Coordinates of C-alpha atoms in Angstrom, one line a residue:
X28 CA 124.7 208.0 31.9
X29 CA 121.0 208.2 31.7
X30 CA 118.8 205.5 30.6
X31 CA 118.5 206.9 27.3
X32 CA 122.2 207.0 26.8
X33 CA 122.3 203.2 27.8
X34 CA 124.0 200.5 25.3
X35 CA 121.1 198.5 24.5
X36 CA 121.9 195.5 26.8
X37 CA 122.5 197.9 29.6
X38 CA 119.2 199.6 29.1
X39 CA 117.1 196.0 29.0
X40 CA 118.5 195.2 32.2
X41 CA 117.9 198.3 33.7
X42 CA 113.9 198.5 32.5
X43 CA 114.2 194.9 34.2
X44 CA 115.8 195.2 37.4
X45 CA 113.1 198.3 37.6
X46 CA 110.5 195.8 37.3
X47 CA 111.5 193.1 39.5
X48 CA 112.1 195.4 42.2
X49 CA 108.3 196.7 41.7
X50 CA 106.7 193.2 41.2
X51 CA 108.9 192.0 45.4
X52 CA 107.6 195.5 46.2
X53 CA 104.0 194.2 45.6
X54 CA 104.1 191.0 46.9
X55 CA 107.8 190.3 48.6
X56 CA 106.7 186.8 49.9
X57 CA 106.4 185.5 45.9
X58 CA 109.8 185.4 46.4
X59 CA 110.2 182.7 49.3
X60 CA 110.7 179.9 46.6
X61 CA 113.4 182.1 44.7
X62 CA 114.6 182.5 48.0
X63 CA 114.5 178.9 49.6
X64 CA 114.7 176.7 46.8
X65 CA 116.8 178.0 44.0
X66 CA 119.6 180.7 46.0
X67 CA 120.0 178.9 49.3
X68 CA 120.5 175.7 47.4
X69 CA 123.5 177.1 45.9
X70 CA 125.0 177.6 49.3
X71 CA 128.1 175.6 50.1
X72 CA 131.0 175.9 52.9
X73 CA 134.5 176.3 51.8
X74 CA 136.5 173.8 54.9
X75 CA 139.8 175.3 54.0
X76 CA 138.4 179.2 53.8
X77 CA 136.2 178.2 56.5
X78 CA 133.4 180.3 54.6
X79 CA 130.2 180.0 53.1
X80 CA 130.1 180.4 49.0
X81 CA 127.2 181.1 46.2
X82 CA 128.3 178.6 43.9
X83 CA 125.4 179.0 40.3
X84 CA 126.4 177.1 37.1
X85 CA 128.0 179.6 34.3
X86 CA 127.9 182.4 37.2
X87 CA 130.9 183.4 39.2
X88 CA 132.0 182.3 42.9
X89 CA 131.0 184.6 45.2
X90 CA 132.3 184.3 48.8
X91 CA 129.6 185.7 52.0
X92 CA 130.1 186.8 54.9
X93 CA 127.3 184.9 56.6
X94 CA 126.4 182.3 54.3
X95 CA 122.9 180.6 55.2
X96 CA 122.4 183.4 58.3
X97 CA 121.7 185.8 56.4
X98 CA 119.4 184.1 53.9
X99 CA 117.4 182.3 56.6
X100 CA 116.9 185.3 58.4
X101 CA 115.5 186.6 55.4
X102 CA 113.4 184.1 55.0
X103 CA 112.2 184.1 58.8
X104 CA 110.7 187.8 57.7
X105 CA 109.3 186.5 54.5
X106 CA 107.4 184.0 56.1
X107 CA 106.3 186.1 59.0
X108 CA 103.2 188.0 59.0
X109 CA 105.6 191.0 58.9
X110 CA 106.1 189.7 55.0
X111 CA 102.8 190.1 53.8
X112 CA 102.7 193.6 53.0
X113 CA 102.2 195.6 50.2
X114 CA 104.3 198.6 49.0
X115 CA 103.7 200.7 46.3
X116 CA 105.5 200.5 43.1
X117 CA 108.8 202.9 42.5
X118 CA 108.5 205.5 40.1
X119 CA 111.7 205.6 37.5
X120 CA 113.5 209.0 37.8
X121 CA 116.2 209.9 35.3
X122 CA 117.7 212.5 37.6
X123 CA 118.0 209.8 40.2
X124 CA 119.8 207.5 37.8
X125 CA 122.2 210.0 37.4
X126 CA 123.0 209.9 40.8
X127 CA 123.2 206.4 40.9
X128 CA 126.4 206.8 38.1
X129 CA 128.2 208.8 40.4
X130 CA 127.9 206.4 42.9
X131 CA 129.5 204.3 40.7
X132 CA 132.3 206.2 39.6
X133 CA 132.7 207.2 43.3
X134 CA 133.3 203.1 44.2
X135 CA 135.9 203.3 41.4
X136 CA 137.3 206.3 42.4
X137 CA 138.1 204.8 46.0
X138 CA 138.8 201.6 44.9
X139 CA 141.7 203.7 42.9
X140 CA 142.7 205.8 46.0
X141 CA 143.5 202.3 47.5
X142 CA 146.7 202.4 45.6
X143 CA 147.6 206.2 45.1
X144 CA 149.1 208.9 47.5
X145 CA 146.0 211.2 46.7
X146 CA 143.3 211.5 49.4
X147 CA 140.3 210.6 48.2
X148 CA 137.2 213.1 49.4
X149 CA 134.1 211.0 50.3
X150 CA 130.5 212.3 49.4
X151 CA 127.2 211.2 51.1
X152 CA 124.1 210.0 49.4
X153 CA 122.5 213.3 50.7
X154 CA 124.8 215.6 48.6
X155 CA 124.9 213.6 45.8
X156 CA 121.0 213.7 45.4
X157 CA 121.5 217.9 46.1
X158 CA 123.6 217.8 43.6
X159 CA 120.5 217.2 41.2
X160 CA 117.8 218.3 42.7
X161 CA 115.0 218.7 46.1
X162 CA 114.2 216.1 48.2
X163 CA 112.1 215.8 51.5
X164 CA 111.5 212.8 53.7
X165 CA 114.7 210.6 53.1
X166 CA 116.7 209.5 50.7
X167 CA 118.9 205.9 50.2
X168 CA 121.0 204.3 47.9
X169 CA 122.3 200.6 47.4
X170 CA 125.0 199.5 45.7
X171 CA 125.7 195.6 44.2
X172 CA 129.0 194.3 42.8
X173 CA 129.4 191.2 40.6
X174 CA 125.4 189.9 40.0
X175 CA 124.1 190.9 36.5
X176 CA 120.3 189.4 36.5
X177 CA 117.5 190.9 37.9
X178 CA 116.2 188.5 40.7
X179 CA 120.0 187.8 42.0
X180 CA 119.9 191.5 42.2
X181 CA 117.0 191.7 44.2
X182 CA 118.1 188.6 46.7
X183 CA 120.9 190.0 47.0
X184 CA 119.2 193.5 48.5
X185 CA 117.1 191.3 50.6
X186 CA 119.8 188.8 52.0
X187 CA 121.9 191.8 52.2
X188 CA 124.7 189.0 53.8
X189 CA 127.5 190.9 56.0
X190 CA 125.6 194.3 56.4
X191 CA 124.8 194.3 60.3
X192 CA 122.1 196.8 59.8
X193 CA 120.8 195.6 56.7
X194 CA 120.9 198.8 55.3
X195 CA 120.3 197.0 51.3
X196 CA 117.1 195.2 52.7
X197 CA 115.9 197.9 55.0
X198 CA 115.9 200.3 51.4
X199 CA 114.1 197.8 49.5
X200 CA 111.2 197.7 51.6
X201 CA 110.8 201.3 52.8
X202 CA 107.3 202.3 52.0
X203 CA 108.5 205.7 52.0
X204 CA 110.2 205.7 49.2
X205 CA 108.3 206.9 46.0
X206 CA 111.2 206.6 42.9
X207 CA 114.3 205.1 42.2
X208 CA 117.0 205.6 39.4
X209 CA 119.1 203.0 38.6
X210 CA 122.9 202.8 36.8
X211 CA 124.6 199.8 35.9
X212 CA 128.4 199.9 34.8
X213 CA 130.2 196.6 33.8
X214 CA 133.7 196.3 36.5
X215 CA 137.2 195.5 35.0
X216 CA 137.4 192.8 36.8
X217 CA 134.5 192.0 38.8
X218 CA 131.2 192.0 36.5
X219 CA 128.6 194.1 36.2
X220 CA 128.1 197.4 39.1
X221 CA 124.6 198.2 39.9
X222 CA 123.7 201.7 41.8
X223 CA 120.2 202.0 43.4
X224 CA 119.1 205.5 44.9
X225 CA 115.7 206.2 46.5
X226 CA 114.0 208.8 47.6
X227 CA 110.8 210.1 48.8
X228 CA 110.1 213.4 47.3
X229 CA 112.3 214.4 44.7
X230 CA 112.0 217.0 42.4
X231 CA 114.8 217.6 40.0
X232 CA 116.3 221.2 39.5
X233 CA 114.8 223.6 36.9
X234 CA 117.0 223.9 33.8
X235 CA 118.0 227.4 33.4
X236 CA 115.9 229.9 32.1
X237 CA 117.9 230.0 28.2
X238 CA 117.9 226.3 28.2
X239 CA 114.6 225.7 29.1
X240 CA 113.3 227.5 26.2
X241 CA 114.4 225.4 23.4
X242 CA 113.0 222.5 25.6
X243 CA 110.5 220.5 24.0
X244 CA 106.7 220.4 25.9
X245 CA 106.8 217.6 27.9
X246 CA 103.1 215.7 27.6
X247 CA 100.8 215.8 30.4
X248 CA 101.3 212.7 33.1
X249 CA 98.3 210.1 32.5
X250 CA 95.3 209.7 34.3
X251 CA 94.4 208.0 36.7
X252 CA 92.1 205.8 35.0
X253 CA 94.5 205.7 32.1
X254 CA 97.1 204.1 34.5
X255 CA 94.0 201.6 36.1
X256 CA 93.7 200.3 32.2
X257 CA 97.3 199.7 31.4
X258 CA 97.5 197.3 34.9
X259 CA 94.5 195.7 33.9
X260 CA 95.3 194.9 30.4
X261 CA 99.0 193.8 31.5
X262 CA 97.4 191.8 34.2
X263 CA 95.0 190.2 31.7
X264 CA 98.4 189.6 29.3
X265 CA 100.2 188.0 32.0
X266 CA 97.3 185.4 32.6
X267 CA 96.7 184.6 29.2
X268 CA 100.5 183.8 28.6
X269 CA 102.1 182.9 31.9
X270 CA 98.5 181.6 33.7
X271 CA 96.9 179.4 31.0
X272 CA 98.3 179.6 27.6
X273 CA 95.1 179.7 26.4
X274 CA 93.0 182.7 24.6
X275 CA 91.1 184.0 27.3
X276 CA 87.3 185.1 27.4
X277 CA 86.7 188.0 30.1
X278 CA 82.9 188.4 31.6
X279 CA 81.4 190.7 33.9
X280 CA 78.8 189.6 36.7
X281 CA 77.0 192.2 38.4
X282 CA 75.0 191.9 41.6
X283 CA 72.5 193.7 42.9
X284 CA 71.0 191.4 45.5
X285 CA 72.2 191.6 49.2
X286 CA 71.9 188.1 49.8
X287 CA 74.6 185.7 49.8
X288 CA 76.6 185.4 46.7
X289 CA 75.8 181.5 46.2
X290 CA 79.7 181.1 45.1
X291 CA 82.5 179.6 46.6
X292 CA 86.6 180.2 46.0
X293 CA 89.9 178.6 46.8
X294 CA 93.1 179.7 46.8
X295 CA 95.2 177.8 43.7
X296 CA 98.8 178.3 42.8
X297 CA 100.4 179.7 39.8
X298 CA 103.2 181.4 38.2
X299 CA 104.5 184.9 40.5
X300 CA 106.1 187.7 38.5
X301 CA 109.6 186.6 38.9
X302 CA 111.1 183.4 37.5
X303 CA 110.8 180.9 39.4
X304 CA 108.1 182.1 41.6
X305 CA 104.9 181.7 42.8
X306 CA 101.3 183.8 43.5
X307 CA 98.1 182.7 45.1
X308 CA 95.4 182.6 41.9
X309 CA 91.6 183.1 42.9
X310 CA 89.4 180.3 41.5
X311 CA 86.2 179.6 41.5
X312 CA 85.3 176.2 43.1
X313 CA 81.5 176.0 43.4
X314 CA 78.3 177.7 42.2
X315 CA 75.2 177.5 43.6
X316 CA 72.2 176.4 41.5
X317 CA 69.7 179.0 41.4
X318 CA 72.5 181.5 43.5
X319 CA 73.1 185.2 42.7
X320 CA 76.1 184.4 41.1
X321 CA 74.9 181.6 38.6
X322 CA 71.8 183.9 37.9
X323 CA 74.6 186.0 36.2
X324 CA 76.5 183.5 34.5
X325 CA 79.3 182.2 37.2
X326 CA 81.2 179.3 35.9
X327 CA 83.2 176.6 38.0
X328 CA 86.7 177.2 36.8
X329 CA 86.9 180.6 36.3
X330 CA 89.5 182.8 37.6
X331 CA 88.3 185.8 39.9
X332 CA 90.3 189.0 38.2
X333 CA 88.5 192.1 39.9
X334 CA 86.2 193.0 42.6
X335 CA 84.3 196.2 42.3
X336 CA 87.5 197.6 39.5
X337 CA 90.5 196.5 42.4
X338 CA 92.7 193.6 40.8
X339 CA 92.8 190.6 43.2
X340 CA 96.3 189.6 41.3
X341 CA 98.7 191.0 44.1
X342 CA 96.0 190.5 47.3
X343 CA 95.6 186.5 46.9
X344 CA 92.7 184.7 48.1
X345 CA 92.7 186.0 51.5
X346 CA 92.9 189.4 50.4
X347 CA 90.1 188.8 47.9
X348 CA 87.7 187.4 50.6
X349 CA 88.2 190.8 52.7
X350 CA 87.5 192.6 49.3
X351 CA 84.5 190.8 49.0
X352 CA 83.3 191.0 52.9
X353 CA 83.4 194.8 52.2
X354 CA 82.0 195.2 49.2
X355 CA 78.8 197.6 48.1
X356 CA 75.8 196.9 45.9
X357 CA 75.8 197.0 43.4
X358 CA 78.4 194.6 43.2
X359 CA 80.5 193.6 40.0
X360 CA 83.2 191.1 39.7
X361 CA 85.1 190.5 36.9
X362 CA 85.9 186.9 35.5
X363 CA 88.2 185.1 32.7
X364 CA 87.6 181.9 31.3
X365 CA 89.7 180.2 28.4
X366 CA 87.9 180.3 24.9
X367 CA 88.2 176.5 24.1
X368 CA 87.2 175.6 27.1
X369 CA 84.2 177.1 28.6
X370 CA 82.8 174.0 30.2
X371 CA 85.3 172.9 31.9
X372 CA 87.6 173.5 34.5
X373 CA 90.2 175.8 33.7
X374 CA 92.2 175.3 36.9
X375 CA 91.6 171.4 36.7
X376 CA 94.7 169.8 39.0

């Protein structure tokens, strides 16, 4: 079932589980306080099964393997300098997705050869990707049984509790994947299936020649600066609803002197793109009078948005200081500041 073909529900949580996966991809350590202070909270140890369980309120019991192992490991990596990487986002395929339903219907397919005579023939990931089209590099799939919202989802790839090669976890941060399809089925008996496959390259097979006639013209893929708007403008979106709540006022200051920028920054927190979460916000903390920045209108309070057209929301302020270190003249950084309040502190504590 494509994503098209998706019961509405279905076909929200899909879009959503597409975007929470891209938004850990970015920044996977946003999700330490998901991680430590919301899932691993839920943890508790059954003394008669001897056993950790995830024990949520209106959610179902689920009993681990490992228990707090698995998610402190997890979190070990997430704090490590190993975590602070960024991957690229994965691109939606809808030949993929199919994939991802016959994964599905294999799991129930097996899970029914449990109790028949029948031998059940097994397929790999590999074939069933062949079955729809090319693929070069490597290809993956993941598969979760019972959760049904997007950042259990995605702790639950990460954790990946009782896999001793961490297969789910090793998938989800493989910068070598380029796209993913997703399918979600709901069980009979144990909620919501969700299918994950990845590849690298993937190109889907042609339709045939009769067939691909009556095909409609597909529109040309955007450009590249068409792609650098719609992330700035749902970056700027995101701030003004998430960051301040306030209408914001964006400003450019461009420098052309090579002396010192007269400005100084911190690193603030704020809201990350997953519930719960957070994200290192750039601020400015300090102009200098008579400075190359106040010469073109820096104000205390402001939030830094982009250096030279690169975003500094998924770098932080450490990231944003090596932008800056780097950076040609002329120089031009990007600002926001809420309308109402220009002369204050926007990012007061």
């Amino acid at each position: 079932m494509s994503k098209e073909e998706l019961p509405d529900t279905l076909k929200q949580a899909v879009a959503k589980l597409h975007q929470t996966l891209n938004a850990f991809r970015l920044n996977p350590r946003n999700s330490i306080p998901a991680l430590r202070d919301h899932r691993m909270r839920a943890y508790e140890f059954d003394r008669e099964l001897r056993k950790y369980k995830l024990v949520r309120k209106n959610r179902p019991i689920v009993m681990l393997q490992e228990g707090t192992e698995a998610a402190q490991e997890a979190l070990d990596w997430l704090q490590s300098d190993e975590g602070r990487i960024t991957l690229k986002p994965l691109e939606y395929d809808m030949e993929l997705s199919k994939v991802s339903e016959d994964r599905i219907q294999a799991h129930l397919a097996h899970a029914a050869s449990e109790n028949s005579t029948e031998q059940l023939i097994e397929t790999s990931c590999e074939s069933r990707v062949t079955k729809y089209g090319t693929w070069s590099k490597t290809v993956g799939e993941s598969f979760v049984l019972g959760e049904d919202e997007a950042r259990e989802i995605v702790l639950n790839l990460l954790v990946d509790d009782g896999a001793e090669e961490r297969e789910n976890r090793v998938a989800l941060l493989n910068p070598i994947f380029k796209k993913v399809g997703i399918a979600m089925q709901p069980h009979p008996t144990q909620g919501l299936m969700v299918a994950l496959t990845y590849a690298g390259r993937f190109e889907r097979h042609p339709p045939p020649k009769a067939a691909a006639e009556n095909l409609p013209e597909l529109p040309p893929p955007p450009s590249a600066d068409h792609v650098a708007k719609s992330v700035a403008a749902d970056i700027r979106q995101f701030l003004t609803m998430t960051e301040t709540g306030h209408d914001m006022e964006e400003y450019e200051a461009i420098i052309t002197s090579s002396n010192k920028l007269g400005i100084q920054l911190e690193p603030r927190e704020g809201k990350g793109a997953l519930e719960g979460e957070t994200c290192e916000l750039v601020v400015v903390k300090a102009v200098q009078p008579g400075g190359s920045c106040q010469r073109a209108g820096v104000t205390v309070g402001s939030h830094l948005l982009f250096i030279n057209g690169q975003t500094t929301h998924y770098c932080g302020y450490q990231g944003a200081m090596d932008l800056l270190k780097g950076a040609s003249r002329p120089l031009t950084l990007r600002f926001a500041r809420p309308v109402d309040a220009l002369s204050g502190d926007l990012f007061a504590r």
